[in-house]
Short mmCIF file of C-alpha atoms and ligand atoms in Angstrom, two decimals:
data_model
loop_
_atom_site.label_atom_id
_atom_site.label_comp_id
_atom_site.label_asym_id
_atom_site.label_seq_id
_atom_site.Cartn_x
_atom_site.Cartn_y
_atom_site.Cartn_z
CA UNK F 252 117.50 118.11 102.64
CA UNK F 253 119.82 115.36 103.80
CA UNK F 254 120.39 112.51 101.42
CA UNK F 255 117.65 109.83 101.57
CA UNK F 256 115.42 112.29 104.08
CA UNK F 257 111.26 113.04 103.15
CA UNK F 258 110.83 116.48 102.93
CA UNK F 259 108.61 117.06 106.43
CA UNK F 260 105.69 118.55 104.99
CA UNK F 261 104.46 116.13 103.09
CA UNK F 262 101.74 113.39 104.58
CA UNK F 263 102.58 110.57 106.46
CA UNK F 264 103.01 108.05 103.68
CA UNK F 265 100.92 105.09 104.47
CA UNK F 266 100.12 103.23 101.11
CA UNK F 267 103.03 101.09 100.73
CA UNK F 268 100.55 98.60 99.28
CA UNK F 269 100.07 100.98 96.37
CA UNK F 270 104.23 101.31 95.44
CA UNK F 271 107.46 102.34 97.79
CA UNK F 272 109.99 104.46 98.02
CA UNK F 273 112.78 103.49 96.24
CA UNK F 274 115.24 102.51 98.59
CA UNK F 275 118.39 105.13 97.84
CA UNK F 276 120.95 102.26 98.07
CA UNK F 277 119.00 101.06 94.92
CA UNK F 278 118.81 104.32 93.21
CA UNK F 279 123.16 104.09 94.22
CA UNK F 280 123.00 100.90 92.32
CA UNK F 281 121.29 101.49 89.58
CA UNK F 282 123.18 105.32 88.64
CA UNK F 283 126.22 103.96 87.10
CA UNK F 284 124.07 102.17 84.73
CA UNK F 285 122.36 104.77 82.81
CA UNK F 286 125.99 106.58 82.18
CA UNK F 287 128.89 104.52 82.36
CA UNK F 288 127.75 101.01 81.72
CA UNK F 289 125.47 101.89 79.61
CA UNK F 290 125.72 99.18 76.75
CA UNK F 291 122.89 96.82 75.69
CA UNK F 292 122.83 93.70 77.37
CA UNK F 293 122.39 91.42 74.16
CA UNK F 294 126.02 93.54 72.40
CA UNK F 295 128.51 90.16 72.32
CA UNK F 296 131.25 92.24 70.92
CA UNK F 297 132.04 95.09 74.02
CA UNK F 298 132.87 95.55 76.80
CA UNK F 299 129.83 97.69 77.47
CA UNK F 300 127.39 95.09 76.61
CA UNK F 301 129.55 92.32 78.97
CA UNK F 302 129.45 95.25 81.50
CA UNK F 303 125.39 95.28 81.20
CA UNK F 304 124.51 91.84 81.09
CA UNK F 305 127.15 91.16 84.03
CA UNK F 306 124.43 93.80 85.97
CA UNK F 307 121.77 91.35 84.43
CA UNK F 308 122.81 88.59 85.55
CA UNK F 309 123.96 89.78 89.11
CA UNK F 310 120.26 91.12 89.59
CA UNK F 311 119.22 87.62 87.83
CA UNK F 312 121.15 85.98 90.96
CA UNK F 313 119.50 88.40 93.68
CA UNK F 314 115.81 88.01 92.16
CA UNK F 315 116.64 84.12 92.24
CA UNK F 316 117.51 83.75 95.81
CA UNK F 317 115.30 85.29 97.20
CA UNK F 318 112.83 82.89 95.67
CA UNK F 319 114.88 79.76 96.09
CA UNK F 320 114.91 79.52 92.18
CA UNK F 321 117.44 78.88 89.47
CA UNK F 322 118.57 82.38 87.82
CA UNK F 323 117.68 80.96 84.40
CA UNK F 324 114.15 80.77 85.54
CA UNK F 325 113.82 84.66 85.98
CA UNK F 326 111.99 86.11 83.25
CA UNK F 327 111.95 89.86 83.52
CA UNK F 328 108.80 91.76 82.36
CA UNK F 329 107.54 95.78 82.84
CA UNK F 330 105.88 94.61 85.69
CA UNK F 331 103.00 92.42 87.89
CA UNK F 332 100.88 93.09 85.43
CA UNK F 333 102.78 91.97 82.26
CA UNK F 334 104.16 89.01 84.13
CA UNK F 335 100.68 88.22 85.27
CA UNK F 336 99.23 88.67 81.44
CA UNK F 337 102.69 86.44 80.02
CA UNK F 338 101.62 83.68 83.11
CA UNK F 339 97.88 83.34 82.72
CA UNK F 340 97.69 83.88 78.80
CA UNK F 341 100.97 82.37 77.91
CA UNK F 342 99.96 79.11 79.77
CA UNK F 343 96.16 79.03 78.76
CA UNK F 344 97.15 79.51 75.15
CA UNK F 345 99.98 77.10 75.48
CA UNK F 346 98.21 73.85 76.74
CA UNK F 347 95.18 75.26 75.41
CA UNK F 348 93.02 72.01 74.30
CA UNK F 349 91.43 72.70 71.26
CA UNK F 350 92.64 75.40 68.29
CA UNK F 351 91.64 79.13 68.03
CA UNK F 352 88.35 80.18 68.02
CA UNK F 353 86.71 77.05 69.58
CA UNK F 354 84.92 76.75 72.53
CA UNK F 355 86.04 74.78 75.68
CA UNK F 356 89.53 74.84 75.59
CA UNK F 357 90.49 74.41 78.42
CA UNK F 358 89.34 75.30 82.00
CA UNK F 359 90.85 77.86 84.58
CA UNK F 360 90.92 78.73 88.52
CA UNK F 361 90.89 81.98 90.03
CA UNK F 362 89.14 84.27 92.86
CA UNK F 363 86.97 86.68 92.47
CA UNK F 364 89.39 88.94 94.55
CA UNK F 365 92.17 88.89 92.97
CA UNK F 366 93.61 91.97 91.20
CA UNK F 367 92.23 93.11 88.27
CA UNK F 368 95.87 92.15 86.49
CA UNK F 369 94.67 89.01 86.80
CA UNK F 370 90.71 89.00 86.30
CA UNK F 371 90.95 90.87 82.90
CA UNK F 372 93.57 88.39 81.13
CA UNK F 373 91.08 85.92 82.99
CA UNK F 374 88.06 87.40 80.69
CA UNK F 375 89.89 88.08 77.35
CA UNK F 376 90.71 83.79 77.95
CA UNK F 377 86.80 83.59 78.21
CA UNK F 378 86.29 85.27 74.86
CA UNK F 379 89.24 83.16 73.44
CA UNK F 380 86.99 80.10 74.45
CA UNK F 381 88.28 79.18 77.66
CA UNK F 382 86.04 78.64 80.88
CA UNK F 383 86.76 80.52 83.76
CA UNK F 384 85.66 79.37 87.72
CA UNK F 385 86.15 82.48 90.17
CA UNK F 386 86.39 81.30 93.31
CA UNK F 387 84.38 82.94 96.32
CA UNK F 388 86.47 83.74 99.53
CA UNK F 389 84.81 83.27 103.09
CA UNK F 390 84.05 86.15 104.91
CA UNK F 391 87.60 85.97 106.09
CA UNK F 392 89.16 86.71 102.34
CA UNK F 393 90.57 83.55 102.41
CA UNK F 394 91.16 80.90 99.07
CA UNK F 395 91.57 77.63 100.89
CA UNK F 396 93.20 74.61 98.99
CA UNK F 397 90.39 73.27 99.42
CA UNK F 398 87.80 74.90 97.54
CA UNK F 399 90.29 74.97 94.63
CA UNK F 400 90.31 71.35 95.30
CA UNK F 401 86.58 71.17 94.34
CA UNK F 402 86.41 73.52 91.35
CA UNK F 403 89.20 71.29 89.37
CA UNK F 404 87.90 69.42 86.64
CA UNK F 405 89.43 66.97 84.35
CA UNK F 406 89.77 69.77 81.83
CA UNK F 407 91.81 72.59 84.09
CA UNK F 408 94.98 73.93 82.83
CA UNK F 409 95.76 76.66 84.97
CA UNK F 410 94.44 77.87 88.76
CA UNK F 411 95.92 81.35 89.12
CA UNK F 412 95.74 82.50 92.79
CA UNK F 413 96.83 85.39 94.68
CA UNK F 414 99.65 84.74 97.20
CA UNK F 415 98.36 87.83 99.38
CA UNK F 416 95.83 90.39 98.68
CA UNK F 417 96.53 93.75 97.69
CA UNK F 418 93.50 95.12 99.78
CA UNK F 419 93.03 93.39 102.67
CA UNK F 420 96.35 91.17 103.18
CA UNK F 421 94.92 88.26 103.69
CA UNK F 422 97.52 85.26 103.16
CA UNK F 423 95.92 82.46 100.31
CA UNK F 424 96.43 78.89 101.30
CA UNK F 425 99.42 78.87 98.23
CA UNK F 426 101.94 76.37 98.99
CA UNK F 427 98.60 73.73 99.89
CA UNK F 428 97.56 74.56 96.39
CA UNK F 429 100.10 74.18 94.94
CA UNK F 430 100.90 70.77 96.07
CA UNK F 431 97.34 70.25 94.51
CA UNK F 432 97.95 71.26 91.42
CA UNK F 433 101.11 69.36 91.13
CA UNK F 434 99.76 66.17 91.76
CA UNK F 435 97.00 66.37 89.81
CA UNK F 436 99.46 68.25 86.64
CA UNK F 437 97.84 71.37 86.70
CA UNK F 438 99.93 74.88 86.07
CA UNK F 439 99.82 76.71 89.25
CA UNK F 440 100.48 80.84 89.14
CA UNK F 441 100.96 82.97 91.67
CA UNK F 442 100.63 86.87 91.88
CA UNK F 443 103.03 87.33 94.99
CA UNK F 444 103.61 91.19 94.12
CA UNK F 445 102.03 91.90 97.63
CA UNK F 446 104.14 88.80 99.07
CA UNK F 447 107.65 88.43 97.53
CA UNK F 448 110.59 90.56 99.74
CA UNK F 449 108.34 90.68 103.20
CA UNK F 450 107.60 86.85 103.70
CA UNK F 451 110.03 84.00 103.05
CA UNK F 452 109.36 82.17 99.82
CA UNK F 453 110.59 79.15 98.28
CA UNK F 454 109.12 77.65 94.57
CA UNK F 455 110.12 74.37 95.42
CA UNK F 456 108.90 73.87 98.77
CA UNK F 457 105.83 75.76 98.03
CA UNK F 458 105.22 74.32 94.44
CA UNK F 459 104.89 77.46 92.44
CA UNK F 460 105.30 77.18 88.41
CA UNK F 461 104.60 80.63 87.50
CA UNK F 462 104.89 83.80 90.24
CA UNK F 463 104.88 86.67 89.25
CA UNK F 464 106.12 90.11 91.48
CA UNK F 465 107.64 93.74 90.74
CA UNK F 466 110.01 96.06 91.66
CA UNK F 467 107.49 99.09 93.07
CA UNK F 468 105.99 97.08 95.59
CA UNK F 469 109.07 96.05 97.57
CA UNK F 470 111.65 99.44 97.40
CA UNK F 471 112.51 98.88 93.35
CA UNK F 472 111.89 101.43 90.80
CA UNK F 473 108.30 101.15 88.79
CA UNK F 474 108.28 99.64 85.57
CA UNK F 475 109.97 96.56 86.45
CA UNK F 476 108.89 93.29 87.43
CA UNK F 477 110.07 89.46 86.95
CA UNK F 478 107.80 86.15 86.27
CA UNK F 479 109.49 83.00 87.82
CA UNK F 480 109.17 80.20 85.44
CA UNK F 481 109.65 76.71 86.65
CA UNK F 482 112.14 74.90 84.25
CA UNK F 483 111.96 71.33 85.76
CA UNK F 484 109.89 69.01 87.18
CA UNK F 485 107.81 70.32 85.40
CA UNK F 486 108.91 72.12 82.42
CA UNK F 487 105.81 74.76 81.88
CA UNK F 488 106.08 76.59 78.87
CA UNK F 489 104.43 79.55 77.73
CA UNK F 490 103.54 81.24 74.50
CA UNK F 491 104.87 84.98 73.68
CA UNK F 492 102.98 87.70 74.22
CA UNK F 493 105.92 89.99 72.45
CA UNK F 494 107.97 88.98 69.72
CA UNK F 495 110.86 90.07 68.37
CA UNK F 496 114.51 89.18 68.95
CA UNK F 497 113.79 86.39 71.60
CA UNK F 498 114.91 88.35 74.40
CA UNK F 499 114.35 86.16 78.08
CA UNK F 500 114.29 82.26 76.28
CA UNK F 501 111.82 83.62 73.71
CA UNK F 502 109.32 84.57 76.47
CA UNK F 503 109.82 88.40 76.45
CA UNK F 504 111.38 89.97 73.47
CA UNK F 505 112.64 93.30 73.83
CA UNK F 506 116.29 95.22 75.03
CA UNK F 507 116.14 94.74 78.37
CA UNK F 508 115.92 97.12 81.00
CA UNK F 509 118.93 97.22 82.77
CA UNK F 510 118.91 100.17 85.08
CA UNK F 511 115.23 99.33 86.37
CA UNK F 512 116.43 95.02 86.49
CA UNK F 513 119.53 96.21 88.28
CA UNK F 514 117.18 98.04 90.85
CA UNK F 515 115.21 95.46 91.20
CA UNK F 516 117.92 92.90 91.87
CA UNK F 517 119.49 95.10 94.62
CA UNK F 518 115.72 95.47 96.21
CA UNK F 519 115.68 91.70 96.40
CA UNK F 520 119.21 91.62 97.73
CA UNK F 521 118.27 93.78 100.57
CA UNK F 522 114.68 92.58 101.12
CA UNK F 523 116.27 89.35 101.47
CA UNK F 524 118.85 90.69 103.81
CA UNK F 525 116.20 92.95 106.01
CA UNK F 526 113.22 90.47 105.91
CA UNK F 527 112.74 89.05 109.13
CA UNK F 528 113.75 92.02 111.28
CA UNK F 529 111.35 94.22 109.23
CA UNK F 530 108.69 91.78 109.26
CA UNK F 531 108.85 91.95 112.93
CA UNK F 532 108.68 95.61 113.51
CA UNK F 533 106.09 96.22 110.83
CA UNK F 534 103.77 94.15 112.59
CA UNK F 535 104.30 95.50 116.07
CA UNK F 536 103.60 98.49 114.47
CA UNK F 537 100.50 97.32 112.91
CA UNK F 538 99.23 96.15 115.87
CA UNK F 539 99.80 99.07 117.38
CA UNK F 540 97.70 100.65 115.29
CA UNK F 541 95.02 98.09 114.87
CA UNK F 542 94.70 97.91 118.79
CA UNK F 543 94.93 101.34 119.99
CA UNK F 544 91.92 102.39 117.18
CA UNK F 545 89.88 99.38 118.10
CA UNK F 546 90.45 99.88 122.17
CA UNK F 547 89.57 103.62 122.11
CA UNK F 548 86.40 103.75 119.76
CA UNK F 549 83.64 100.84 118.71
CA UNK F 550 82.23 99.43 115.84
CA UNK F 551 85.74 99.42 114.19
CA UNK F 552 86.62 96.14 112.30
CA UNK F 553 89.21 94.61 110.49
CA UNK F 554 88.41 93.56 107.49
CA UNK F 555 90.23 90.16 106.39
CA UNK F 556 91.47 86.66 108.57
CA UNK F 557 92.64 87.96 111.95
CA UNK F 558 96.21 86.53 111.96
CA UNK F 559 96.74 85.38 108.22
CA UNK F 560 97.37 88.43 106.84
CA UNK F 561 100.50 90.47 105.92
CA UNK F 562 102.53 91.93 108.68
CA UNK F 563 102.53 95.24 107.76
CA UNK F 564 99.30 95.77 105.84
CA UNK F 565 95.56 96.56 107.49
CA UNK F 566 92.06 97.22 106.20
CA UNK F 567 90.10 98.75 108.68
CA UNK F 568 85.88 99.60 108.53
CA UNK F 569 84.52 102.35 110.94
CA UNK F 570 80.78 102.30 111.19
CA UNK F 571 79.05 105.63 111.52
CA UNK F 572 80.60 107.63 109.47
CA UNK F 573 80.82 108.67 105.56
CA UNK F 574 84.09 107.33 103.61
CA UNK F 575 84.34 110.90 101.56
CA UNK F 576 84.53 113.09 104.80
CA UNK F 577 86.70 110.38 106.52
CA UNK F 578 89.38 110.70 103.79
CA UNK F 579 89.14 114.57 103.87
CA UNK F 580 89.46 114.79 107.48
CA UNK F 581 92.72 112.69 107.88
CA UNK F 582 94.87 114.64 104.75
CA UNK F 583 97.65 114.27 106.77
CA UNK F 584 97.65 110.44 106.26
CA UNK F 585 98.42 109.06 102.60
CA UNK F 586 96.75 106.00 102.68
CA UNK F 587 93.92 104.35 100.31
CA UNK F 588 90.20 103.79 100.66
CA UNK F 589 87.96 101.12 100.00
CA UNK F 590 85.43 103.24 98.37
CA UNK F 591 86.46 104.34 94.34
CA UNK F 592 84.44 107.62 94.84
CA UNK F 593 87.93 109.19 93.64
CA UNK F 594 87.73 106.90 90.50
CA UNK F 595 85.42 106.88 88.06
CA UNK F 596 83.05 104.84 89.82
CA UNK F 597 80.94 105.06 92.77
CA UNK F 598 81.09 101.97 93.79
CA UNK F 599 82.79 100.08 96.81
CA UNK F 600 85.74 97.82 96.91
CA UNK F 601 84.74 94.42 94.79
CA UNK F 602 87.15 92.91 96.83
CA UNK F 603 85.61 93.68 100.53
CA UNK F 604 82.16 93.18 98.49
CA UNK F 605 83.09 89.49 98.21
CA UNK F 606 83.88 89.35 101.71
CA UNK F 607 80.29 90.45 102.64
CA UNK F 608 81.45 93.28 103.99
CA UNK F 609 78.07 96.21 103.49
CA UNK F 610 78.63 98.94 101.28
CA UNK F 611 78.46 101.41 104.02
CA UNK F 612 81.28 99.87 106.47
CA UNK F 613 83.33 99.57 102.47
CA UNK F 614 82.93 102.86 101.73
CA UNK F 615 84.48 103.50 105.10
CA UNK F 616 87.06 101.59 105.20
CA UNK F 617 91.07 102.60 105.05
CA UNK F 618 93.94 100.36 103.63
CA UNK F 619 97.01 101.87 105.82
CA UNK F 620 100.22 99.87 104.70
CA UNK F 621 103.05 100.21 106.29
CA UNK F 622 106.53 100.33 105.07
CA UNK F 623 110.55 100.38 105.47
CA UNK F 624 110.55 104.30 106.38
CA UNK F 625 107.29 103.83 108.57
CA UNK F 626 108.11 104.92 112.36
CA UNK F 627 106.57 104.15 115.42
CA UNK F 628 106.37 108.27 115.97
CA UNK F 629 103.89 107.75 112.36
CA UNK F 630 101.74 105.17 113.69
CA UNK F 631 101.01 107.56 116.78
CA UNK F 632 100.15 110.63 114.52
CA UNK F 633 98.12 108.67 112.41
CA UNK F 634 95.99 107.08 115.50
CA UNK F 635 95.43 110.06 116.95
CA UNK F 636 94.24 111.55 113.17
CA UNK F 637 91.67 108.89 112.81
CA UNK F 638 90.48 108.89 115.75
CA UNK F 639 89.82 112.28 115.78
CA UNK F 640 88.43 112.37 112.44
CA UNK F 641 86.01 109.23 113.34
CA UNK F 642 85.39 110.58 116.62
CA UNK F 643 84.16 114.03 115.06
CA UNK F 644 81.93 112.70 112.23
CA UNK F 645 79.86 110.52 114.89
CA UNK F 646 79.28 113.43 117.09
CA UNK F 647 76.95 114.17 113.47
CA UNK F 648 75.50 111.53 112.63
CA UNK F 649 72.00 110.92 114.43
CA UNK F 650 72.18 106.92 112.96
CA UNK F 651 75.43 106.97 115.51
CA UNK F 652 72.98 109.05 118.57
CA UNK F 653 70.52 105.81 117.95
CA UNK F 654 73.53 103.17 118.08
CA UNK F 655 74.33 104.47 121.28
CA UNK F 656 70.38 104.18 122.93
CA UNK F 657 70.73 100.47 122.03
CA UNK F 658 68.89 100.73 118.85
CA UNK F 659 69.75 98.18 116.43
CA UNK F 660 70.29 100.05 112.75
CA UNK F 661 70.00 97.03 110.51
CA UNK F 662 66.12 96.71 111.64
CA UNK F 663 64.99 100.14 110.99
CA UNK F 664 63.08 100.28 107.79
CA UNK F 665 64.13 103.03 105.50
CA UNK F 666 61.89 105.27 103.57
CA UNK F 667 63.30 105.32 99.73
CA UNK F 668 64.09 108.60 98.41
C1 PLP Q 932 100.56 96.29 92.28
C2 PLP Q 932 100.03 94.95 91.97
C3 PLP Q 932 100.00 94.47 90.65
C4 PLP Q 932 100.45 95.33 89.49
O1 PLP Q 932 101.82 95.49 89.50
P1 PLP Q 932 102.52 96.52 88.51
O2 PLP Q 932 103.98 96.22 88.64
O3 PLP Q 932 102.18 97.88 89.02
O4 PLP Q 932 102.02 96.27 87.14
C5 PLP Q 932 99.51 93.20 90.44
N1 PLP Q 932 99.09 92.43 91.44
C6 PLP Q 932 99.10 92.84 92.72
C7 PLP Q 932 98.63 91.94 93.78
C8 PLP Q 932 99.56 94.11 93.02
O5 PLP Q 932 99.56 94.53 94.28
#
């Protein structure tokens, strides 16, 4: 196997939404730091722990600019979810109102699509005595500025919304609310995981205070992730949620990282360097895709705001057929579902629930996500799978035989069983 090559036989990878490859030019950068430079980056007194917190700082940098932030502003964490958890509870606890075990301290915005990184600090705040508003998106997955603008109160602290879904890709109205939030004093968080490294993004312009991303989502190494922390104008400050050694300004105690934050500052570097191009070609692709499945069969939709959405990221419902055997009959794609039958639960996607999308056209839904090794040759394989695979089930389903003689499902009345 060449350097850097998939073996063949494996699927046609197709969840970049879910984590990515790590790019080998990070895995390059990152080697010489688990044996040679090897020191802890807090050691003052050698050269090995200069040589580590040099790669700190360097990664620091990369992280930084892509962002349009100051490098001291970089917090790093284990990931989205810690930097989410460190964001949302930090800040709720930190210009919390009234003390510990009391009830209305404060008040906080969020969606009721957002990931559950963020919905379950949102509900451990509840039970701290904080309210909680969870915004409803339109059909179209959207969070508009304005409906945050009418769920702030004089008591919010903190709105916490999504930069771009993790299911459907649909692109939050973020910078907008963050101007609101700004005038009106409010911290602002953003979970850009899905966002940061394919889609320019600058804190100032867009008025972010707290944004949190990670390493696995854009060619990094898991178990890595930074929170951007706005130092001025205004300061927002956050309480611990680790102590011990005040590691990252007192925000994140612990020896840092260095092989997984010098990965992740080379992803940046090159994310930075590759966006636009790559952003381009993933969404030819997607299209691609999107059109050639919707032109050859019908009742196919994309789930999610037609054009704001991610380039390279699409949730697609096909009627007429059964989630479970659609997933078996493509196992040459590796791609997710919006049904959880292969969780623990049976139940469909909360986030295309609060779309309105049916359970049925949920269940059958696919997340494909596209990434930096996808290839056009891919995107034709996995057409012709689904089609195939959608095609087939429908020539077995009698609800499809009825579709097609012009009756209308939704008014037959079903006998329960
Ligand atoms: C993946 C993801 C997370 C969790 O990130 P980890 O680094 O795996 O903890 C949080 N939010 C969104 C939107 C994600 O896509």
């Amino acid at each position: 196997m060449a350097k850097g090559s998939i073996p063949d036989q494996s699927p046609i990878y197709m969840d970049n939404a879910a984590t990515t490859r790590c790019d080998p030019r990070v895995v390059e950068a990152m080697l010489p730091y688990f044996t040679e430079m090897y020191g802890n980056a807090s050691s003052r007194n050698h050269s090995f722990g200069w040589q580590a917190e040099d790669g700190v700082d360097t990664a620091r940098e990369q992280a930084a600019s892509l962002i349009g932030a100051n490098p001291k502003e970089i917090i790093w964490t284990s990931g989205a979810t810690e930097s989410n958890n460190l964001a949302i509870k930090g800040a709720a606890r930190m210009y919390a109102r009234g003390p510990e075990g009391t009830t209305g301290r404060g008040h906080i915005v969020t969606a009721v699509h957002e990931h559950k990184a963020v919905l379950d600090p949102c509900k451990r705040l509840q039970r701290e005595g904080f309210d909680v508003t969870y915004l409803e998106p339109g059909a179209d997955g959207l969070i508009t500025a304005e409906m945050v603008s009418g769920a702030l109160r004089d008591d919010t602290i903190l709105v916490s919304i999504m930069w771009a879904n993790n299911e459907i890709g649909t692109i939050n109205e973020v910078p907008e609310i963050g101007k609101l939030c700004h005038d009106r004093e409010i911290v602002f968080h953003t979970d850009a995981t899905q966002w940061v490294g394919k889609m320019p993004t600058d804190v100032e312009r867009d008025h972010i205070d707290l944004m949190s991303w990670s390493g696995h989502k854009m060619y990094g190494p898991k178990g890595v992730g930074a929170l951007y922390v706005r130092r001025r104008r205004p300061r927002i400050r956050l309480e611990a949620l680790v102590d011990g050694g005040g590691h990252e300004r007192g925000m994140r105690s612990g020896t840092l990282n260095v092989t997984g934050i010098v990965g992740f500052g080379k992803a940046c570097e090159l994310c930075q360097a590759e966006m636009d191009a790559e952003g381009e070609r993933l969404l030819k692709l997607r299209r691609k895709l999107e059109q050639t499945l919707m032109g050859r069969m019908d009742v196919v939709a994309i789930n999610g705001h037609e054009e704001k959405r991610l380039p390279h990221l699409t949730n697609i419902s096909f009627g007429f057929v059964e989630g479970e055997s659609l997933m078996m009959g493509i196992k040459n794609i590796a791609c997710s579902s919006g049904s959880a039958c292969t969780s623990a639960s049976l139940e469909p996607s909360y986030v295309l629930k609060s779309l309105g999308v049916g359970d049925d056209l949920a269940h059958s839904s696919l997340r494909l996500s596209l990434g930096r090794w996808s290839t056009e040759a891919e995107v034709d394989e996995a057409i012709e799978s689904i089609a195939k695979a959608v095609e087939h089930l429908r020539t077995m389903s009698p609800l499809y035989d009825l579709h097609n003689e012009g009756i209308d499902i939704s008014t037959i009345e079903w006998q329960a069983h």
